[in-house]
GROMACS .gro file of C-alpha atoms in nm:
model
  335
    1MET     CA    1  16.570  10.480   2.414
    2THR     CA    2  16.368  10.153   2.492
    3SER     CA    3  16.389   9.988   2.825
    4THR     CA    4  16.536   9.637   2.813
    5SER     CA    5  16.502   9.346   3.055
    6LEU     CA    6  16.831   9.164   3.136
    7THR     CA    7  17.017   8.976   3.409
    8LEU     CA    8  17.318   9.128   3.563
    9ARG     CA    9  17.585   8.994   3.785
   10CYS     CA   10  17.722   9.203   4.074
   11ILE     CA   11  18.091   9.247   4.018
   12GLY     CA   12  18.168   9.492   4.298
   13ARG     CA   13  18.030   9.646   4.617
   14ARG     CA   14  18.155   9.947   4.805
   15ALA     CA   15  18.058  10.132   5.128
   16ASP     CA   16  18.021  10.501   5.051
   17THR     CA   17  17.898  10.621   5.386
   18HIS     CA   18  17.772  10.466   5.711
   19ASP     CA   19  17.426  10.385   5.544
   20VAL     CA   20  17.500  10.423   5.166
   21ALA     CA   21  17.661  10.158   4.944
   22SER     CA   22  17.735  10.127   4.566
   23TRP     CA   23  17.708   9.800   4.363
   24GLN     CA   24  17.860   9.747   4.025
   25PHE     CA   25  17.693   9.527   3.761
   26TYR     CA   26  17.797   9.360   3.432
   27PRO     CA   27  17.560   9.151   3.209
   28VAL     CA   28  17.560   8.777   3.244
   29ALA     CA   29  17.545   8.756   2.869
   30GLY     CA   30  17.574   9.010   2.595
   31THR     CA   31  17.657   9.377   2.653
   32LEU     CA   32  17.492   9.659   2.846
   33PRO     CA   33  17.230   9.873   2.648
   34ALA     CA   34  17.328  10.243   2.580
   35VAL     CA   35  17.242  10.471   2.873
   36LEU     CA   36  17.224  10.845   2.926
   37ALA     CA   37  17.370  10.992   3.235
   38GLY     CA   38  17.080  11.048   3.485
   39GLN     CA   39  16.869  10.754   3.383
   40CYS     CA   40  16.748  10.477   3.608
   41MET     CA   41  16.697  10.106   3.618
   42THR     CA   42  16.461   9.885   3.805
   43LEU     CA   43  16.604   9.602   4.027
   44HIS     CA   44  16.380   9.289   4.085
   45THR     CA   45  16.418   9.086   4.409
   46GLU     CA   46  16.219   8.864   4.638
   47ILE     CA   47  16.154   8.929   5.011
   48ASP     CA   48  15.988   8.660   5.216
   49GLY     CA   49  15.877   8.474   4.912
   50LYS     CA   50  15.710   8.788   4.751
   51PRO     CA   51  15.830   8.972   4.436
   52HIS     CA   52  15.951   9.333   4.490
   53CYS     CA   53  16.101   9.590   4.263
   54ARG     CA   54  16.248   9.931   4.303
   55ALA     CA   55  16.380  10.187   4.060
   56TYR     CA   56  16.720  10.330   4.127
   57THR     CA   57  16.922  10.609   3.943
   58LEU     CA   58  17.242  10.482   3.780
   59SER     CA   59  17.527  10.665   3.941
   60SER     CA   60  17.777  10.538   3.672
   61SER     CA   61  17.838  10.736   3.365
   62PRO     CA   62  17.801  10.627   3.003
   63GLN     CA   63  18.173  10.604   2.976
   64ASP     CA   64  18.195  10.333   3.244
   65ALA     CA   65  18.239   9.964   3.139
   66CYS     CA   66  17.968   9.865   3.408
   67TRP     CA   67  17.648   9.997   3.557
   68GLN     CA   68  17.642  10.120   3.914
   69VAL     CA   69  17.363  10.198   4.161
   70THR     CA   70  17.422  10.378   4.481
   71ILE     CA   71  17.152  10.303   4.753
   72LYS     CA   72  17.069  10.454   5.091
   73ASP     CA   73  16.973  10.191   5.347
   74VAL     CA   74  16.610  10.306   5.392
   75GLY     CA   75  16.292  10.137   5.293
   76LEU     CA   76  16.203   9.777   5.260
   77VAL     CA   77  16.364   9.684   4.921
   78SER     CA   78  16.683   9.902   4.989
   79HIS     CA   79  16.736   9.747   5.327
   80HIS     CA   80  16.695   9.405   5.178
   81LEU     CA   81  16.961   9.481   4.913
   82HIS     CA   82  17.204   9.607   5.182
   83GLN     CA   83  17.160   9.290   5.378
   84THR     CA   84  17.171   9.043   5.095
   85LEU     CA   85  17.314   9.164   4.762
   86GLN     CA   86  17.679   9.047   4.735
   87VAL     CA   87  17.945   9.012   4.478
   88GLY     CA   88  17.868   8.732   4.243
   89ASP     CA   89  17.490   8.744   4.274
   90GLU     CA   90  17.282   8.776   3.980
   91ILE     CA   91  16.966   8.997   3.963
   92ARG     CA   92  16.707   9.086   3.704
   93VAL     CA   93  16.671   9.436   3.604
   94ASP     CA   94  16.478   9.660   3.363
   95GLY     CA   95  16.636   9.970   3.201
   96PRO     CA   96  16.753  10.216   3.133
   97PHE     CA   97  16.466  10.472   3.143
   98GLY     CA   98  16.399  10.831   3.232
   99ASP     CA   99  16.418  11.176   3.071
  100PHE     CA  100  16.607  11.349   3.355
  101ASN     CA  101  16.955  11.393   3.185
  102LEU     CA  102  17.168  11.655   3.016
  103THR     CA  103  17.127  11.485   2.682
  104ALA     CA  104  16.740  11.511   2.674
  105LEU     CA  105  16.754  11.850   2.849
  106PRO     CA  106  17.084  12.008   2.712
  107CYS     CA  107  17.213  12.342   2.819
  108GLU     CA  108  17.556  12.519   2.803
  109ARG     CA  109  17.596  12.615   3.181
  110PRO     CA  110  17.410  12.380   3.415
  111LEU     CA  111  17.368  12.430   3.785
  112LEU     CA  112  17.322  12.093   3.971
  113LEU     CA  113  17.141  12.108   4.305
  114SER     CA  114  17.092  11.793   4.511
  115ALA     CA  115  17.059  11.665   4.860
  116GLY     CA  116  17.117  11.328   5.029
  117SER     CA  117  17.098  11.041   4.788
  118GLY     CA  118  16.976  11.286   4.522
  119ILE     CA  119  17.339  11.319   4.433
  120THR     CA  120  17.332  10.997   4.229
  121PRO     CA  121  17.196  11.140   3.891
  122MET     CA  122  17.407  11.460   3.945
  123TRP     CA  123  17.719  11.251   3.989
  124ALA     CA  124  17.660  11.056   3.665
  125MET     CA  125  17.565  11.381   3.487
  126LEU     CA  126  17.870  11.567   3.604
  127ARG     CA  127  18.120  11.299   3.510
  128ASP     CA  128  17.949  11.259   3.163
  129LYS     CA  129  17.957  11.628   3.099
  130LEU     CA  130  18.327  11.665   3.177
  131ALA     CA  131  18.420  11.349   2.997
  132THR     CA  132  18.277  11.505   2.679
  133ARG     CA  133  18.371  11.872   2.758
  134PRO     CA  134  18.651  11.892   3.009
  135ASP     CA  135  18.632  12.279   3.009
  136ALA     CA  136  18.245  12.278   3.076
  137ASP     CA  137  18.119  12.558   3.312
  138ILE     CA  138  17.928  12.371   3.583
  139ARG     CA  139  17.815  12.464   3.924
  140PHE     CA  140  17.718  12.183   4.172
  141ILE     CA  141  17.572  12.251   4.513
  142HIS     CA  142  17.498  11.953   4.729
  143SER     CA  143  17.325  11.948   5.069
  144ALA     CA  144  17.393  11.687   5.339
  145ARG     CA  145  17.348  11.647   5.713
  146SER     CA  146  17.711  11.619   5.807
  147PRO     CA  147  18.054  11.551   5.652
  148GLU     CA  148  17.998  11.181   5.715
  149ASP     CA  149  17.686  11.189   5.502
  150VAL     CA  150  17.840  11.334   5.184
  151ILE     CA  151  17.832  11.052   4.908
  152PHE     CA  152  18.128  11.063   4.665
  153ALA     CA  153  18.296  11.345   4.881
  154ASP     CA  154  18.653  11.251   4.790
  155ASP     CA  155  18.575  11.169   4.421
  156LEU     CA  156  18.381  11.496   4.387
  157ALA     CA  157  18.669  11.709   4.538
  158ALA     CA  158  18.923  11.542   4.302
  159LEU     CA  159  18.693  11.594   3.989
  160ALA     CA  160  18.661  11.965   4.083
  161THR     CA  161  19.029  12.008   4.137
  162ALA     CA  162  19.107  11.854   3.787
  163HIS     CA  163  18.847  12.075   3.605
  164ALA     CA  164  18.864  12.450   3.661
  165GLY     CA  165  18.523  12.506   3.527
  166ALA     CA  166  18.353  12.265   3.755
  167ARG     CA  167  18.291  12.433   4.085
  168HIS     CA  168  18.120  12.267   4.374
  169ALA     CA  169  17.999  12.358   4.723
  170LEU     CA  170  17.876  12.153   5.011
  171ILE     CA  171  17.598  12.266   5.235
  172LEU     CA  172  17.624  12.088   5.573
  173GLU     CA  173  17.347  12.112   5.834
  174GLU     CA  174  17.599  12.027   6.111
  175THR     CA  175  17.979  11.991   6.113
  176PRO     CA  176  18.241  11.963   6.399
  177THR     CA  177  18.487  12.172   6.215
  178ALA     CA  178  18.482  12.508   6.039
  179HIS     CA  179  18.303  12.511   5.714
  180PRO     CA  180  18.188  12.812   5.498
  181TRP     CA  181  17.829  12.682   5.434
  182VAL     CA  182  17.646  12.562   5.739
  183GLY     CA  183  17.274  12.507   5.775
  184ARG     CA  184  17.026  12.458   5.485
  185LEU     CA  185  17.060  12.613   5.135
  186THR     CA  186  16.912  12.959   5.136
  187ALA     CA  187  16.849  13.224   4.863
  188ASP     CA  188  17.145  13.417   4.994
  189MET     CA  189  17.379  13.117   4.958
  190LEU     CA  190  17.269  13.080   4.598
  191ARG     CA  191  17.309  13.450   4.521
  192GLU     CA  192  17.658  13.413   4.646
  193LEU     CA  193  17.764  13.085   4.497
  194VAL     CA  194  17.590  13.134   4.161
  195PRO     CA  195  17.573  13.507   4.098
  196ASP     CA  196  17.478  13.425   3.722
  197LEU     CA  197  17.191  13.193   3.837
  198LEU     CA  198  16.926  13.332   3.608
  199ALA     CA  199  17.141  13.262   3.303
  200ARG     CA  200  17.165  12.885   3.396
  201HIS     CA  201  16.941  12.592   3.370
  202VAL     CA  202  16.890  12.408   3.706
  203TYR     CA  203  16.877  12.049   3.761
  204LEU     CA  204  16.724  11.951   4.101
  205CYS     CA  205  16.697  11.616   4.285
  206GLY     CA  206  16.661  11.524   4.643
  207PRO     CA  207  16.397  11.447   4.920
  208ALA     CA  208  16.053  11.602   4.848
  209PRO     CA  209  16.069  11.876   5.123
  210TYR     CA  210  16.409  11.990   4.994
  211MET     CA  211  16.287  12.000   4.632
  212ALA     CA  212  15.963  12.193   4.731
  213ALA     CA  213  16.166  12.445   4.934
  214VAL     CA  214  16.422  12.503   4.644
  215CYS     CA  215  16.157  12.526   4.387
  216ARG     CA  216  15.995  12.810   4.592
  217MET     CA  217  16.344  12.963   4.648
  218LEU     CA  218  16.424  12.968   4.273
  219ALA     CA  219  16.090  13.108   4.172
  220GLU     CA  220  16.142  13.400   4.425
  221LEU     CA  221  16.482  13.468   4.275
  222GLY     CA  222  16.328  13.509   3.937
  223LEU     CA  223  16.439  13.174   3.767
  224PRO     CA  224  16.208  13.110   3.461
  225ALA     CA  225  16.016  12.783   3.507
  226ASP     CA  226  16.137  12.646   3.181
  227GLN     CA  227  16.498  12.664   3.318
  228LEU     CA  228  16.412  12.420   3.608
  229HIS     CA  229  16.438  12.053   3.548
  230GLN     CA  230  16.353  11.790   3.824
  231GLU     CA  231  16.400  11.422   3.906
  232SER     CA  232  16.062  11.362   4.053
  233PHE     CA  233  16.049  11.017   4.216
  234GLY     CA  234  15.745  10.988   4.420
  235LEU     CA  235  15.406  11.177   4.410
  236PRO     CA  236  15.310  11.356   4.722
  237ALA     CA  237  15.217  11.102   4.993
  238VAL     CA  238  14.855  11.030   5.061
  239THR     CA  239  14.815  11.071   5.442
  240SER     CA  240  14.536  11.092   5.691
  241SER     CA  241  14.573  11.469   5.673
  242THR     CA  242  14.527  11.490   5.310
  243VAL     CA  243  14.260  11.209   5.261
  244PRO     CA  244  13.933  11.190   5.458
  245VAL     CA  245  13.831  10.884   5.634
  246ALA     CA  246  13.613  10.689   5.393
  247THR     CA  247  13.234  10.693   5.433
  248SER     CA  248  12.968  10.583   5.189
  249SER     CA  249  12.969  10.927   5.026
  250ASP     CA  250  13.345  11.017   5.001
  251HIS     CA  251  13.496  10.721   4.831
  252PHE     CA  252  13.469  10.542   4.493
  253TRP     CA  253  13.475  10.188   4.412
  254LEU     CA  254  13.771  10.016   4.235
  255THR     CA  255  13.669   9.704   4.068
  256LEU     CA  256  13.924   9.432   3.979
  257LYS     CA  257  13.812   9.296   3.640
  258LYS     CA  258  13.956   8.946   3.675
  259SER     CA  259  13.806   8.867   4.009
  260GLY     CA  260  13.519   9.104   4.035
  261LYS     CA  261  13.659   9.222   4.383
  262LYS     CA  262  13.575   9.573   4.488
  263VAL     CA  263  13.799   9.797   4.700
  264LYS     CA  264  13.750  10.152   4.820
  265ILE     CA  265  13.960  10.426   4.673
  266LEU     CA  266  13.966  10.770   4.836
  267PRO     CA  267  13.983  11.099   4.661
  268GLY     CA  268  14.354  11.177   4.589
  269GLN     CA  269  14.464  10.818   4.655
  270THR     CA  270  14.634  10.645   4.363
  271LEU     CA  271  14.519  10.316   4.218
  272LEU     CA  272  14.833  10.163   4.344
  273ALA     CA  273  14.791  10.272   4.689
  274ALA     CA  274  14.426  10.151   4.701
  275LEU     CA  275  14.526   9.804   4.560
  276GLU     CA  276  14.808   9.748   4.800
  277ALA     CA  277  14.594   9.871   5.095
  278ALA     CA  278  14.346   9.597   4.986
  279GLY     CA  279  14.619   9.333   4.993
  280GLU     CA  280  14.657   9.314   4.620
  281THR     CA  281  15.000   9.248   4.450
  282ILE     CA  282  15.101   9.470   4.159
  283VAL     CA  283  15.439   9.522   4.028
  284ALA     CA  284  15.556   9.884   4.088
  285ALA     CA  285  15.904  10.019   4.082
  286CYS     CA  286  15.960  10.400   4.067
  287ARG     CA  287  15.618  10.492   4.205
  288ALA     CA  288  15.631  10.810   4.016
  289GLY     CA  289  15.501  10.750   3.666
  290VAL     CA  290  15.851  10.714   3.514
  291CYS     CA  291  15.935  10.334   3.454
  292GLY     CA  292  15.592  10.200   3.338
  293ALA     CA  293  15.610   9.883   3.550
  294CYS     CA  294  15.259   9.933   3.690
  295ARG     CA  295  15.072   9.967   3.364
  296CYS     CA  296  14.712   9.872   3.394
  297THR     CA  297  14.401   9.903   3.175
  298THR     CA  298  14.121  10.102   3.324
  299GLU     CA  299  13.748  10.184   3.257
  300GLY     CA  300  13.586  10.472   3.434
  301ASP     CA  301  13.677  10.818   3.558
  302ILE     CA  302  14.032  10.866   3.618
  303GLU     CA  303  14.303  11.142   3.636
  304ARG     CA  304  14.667  11.074   3.523
  305GLN     CA  305  14.937  11.260   3.674
  306SER     CA  306  15.190  11.099   3.447
  307VAL     CA  307  15.181  10.966   3.097
  308MET     CA  308  15.554  10.954   3.047
  309THR     CA  309  15.567  10.597   2.910
  310LEU     CA  310  15.226  10.595   2.744
  311SER     CA  311  15.153  10.625   2.374
  312ALA     CA  312  14.848  10.801   2.230
  313GLN     CA  313  14.700  10.452   2.153
  314ASP     CA  314  14.766  10.358   2.526
  315LEU     CA  315  14.574  10.659   2.637
  316GLU     CA  316  14.291  10.589   2.401
  317SER     CA  317  14.265  10.229   2.516
  318GLY     CA  318  14.237  10.331   2.885
  319VAL     CA  319  14.596  10.233   2.982
  320ALA     CA  320  14.720  10.409   3.295
  321LEU     CA  321  15.005  10.394   3.542
  322ALA     CA  322  14.864  10.290   3.862
  323CYS     CA  323  15.129  10.472   4.082
  324SER     CA  324  15.034  10.809   3.931
  325CYS     CA  325  14.666  10.775   3.858
  326THR     CA  326  14.371  10.875   4.075
  327ALA     CA  327  14.006  10.820   4.045
  328SER     CA  328  13.737  11.072   4.010
  329GLY     CA  329  13.463  10.819   4.000
  330ASP     CA  330  13.400  10.450   4.012
  331VAL     CA  331  13.677  10.264   3.803
  332SER     CA  332  13.754   9.908   3.690
  333VAL     CA  333  14.112   9.785   3.643
  334ASP     CA  334  14.288   9.504   3.474
  335TYR     CA  335  14.663   9.434   3.539
   0.00000   0.00000   0.00000
């Protein structure tokens, strides 16, 4: 499915929790492209005169007449959208894209695991599955900090009530009232909630620490690796604890072809991170090698963590995704 650039008009805005809101969009002209439940789109905006973009999972299902994104008020672009994006506004988007969906990764009996705003692709996939197969056997376990932080809480409960095969459980870290599942998701909880776990395919999305912990848990429980599918927005962050302070011997040079400018790039640091640290502006949306917004042409020693949107010809020509590409030697880049 090819990603398309189009202009959408905001036709609705709804507060979901104290720090999460959903926006509904319809095209200014023409019709919406076909979409698979769980895919994403990139929103383009301007902050203080500078262009910014960010990829968000669509929380709408393919059966909906409009597209919807559900965004937590955290981060520069997300906060800006919370403060400024209103009904009637127009916004440029690219999409849809992404391979995390039940169409590309089909299975008969899915287990959906999510935490926080990672619920958005799961909500789209759940609704789409039940629309096409009302008697589908689905298990959905969502983790949140408190009852007030559960996105789509009422809608989720209503959907589960209407479909006997769709069973869901909420894992709450804290709650003022009695609740059967309090704390964080554990292996014992999974055994009790999904006794046939090893016969299911698992779809996982949430904050990086949650996903890492659940991956270890599932491996320990014996789930085969090919039965786990993840929405992996964001490579591991490069921090002072993982990257040494640059000296003349532990960094490489990243040369900008157009200007000849040279910037330092550290081992393990992405091209995107090095360029932004040097004050360069490069379009980047998903920052996980999914959307292809940060395509660039390179010469030199690089290691690609994602080639999701690249063709064999791209790879042969040195095309890389700056957000998911690191240097193993001196590199020149054009974008």
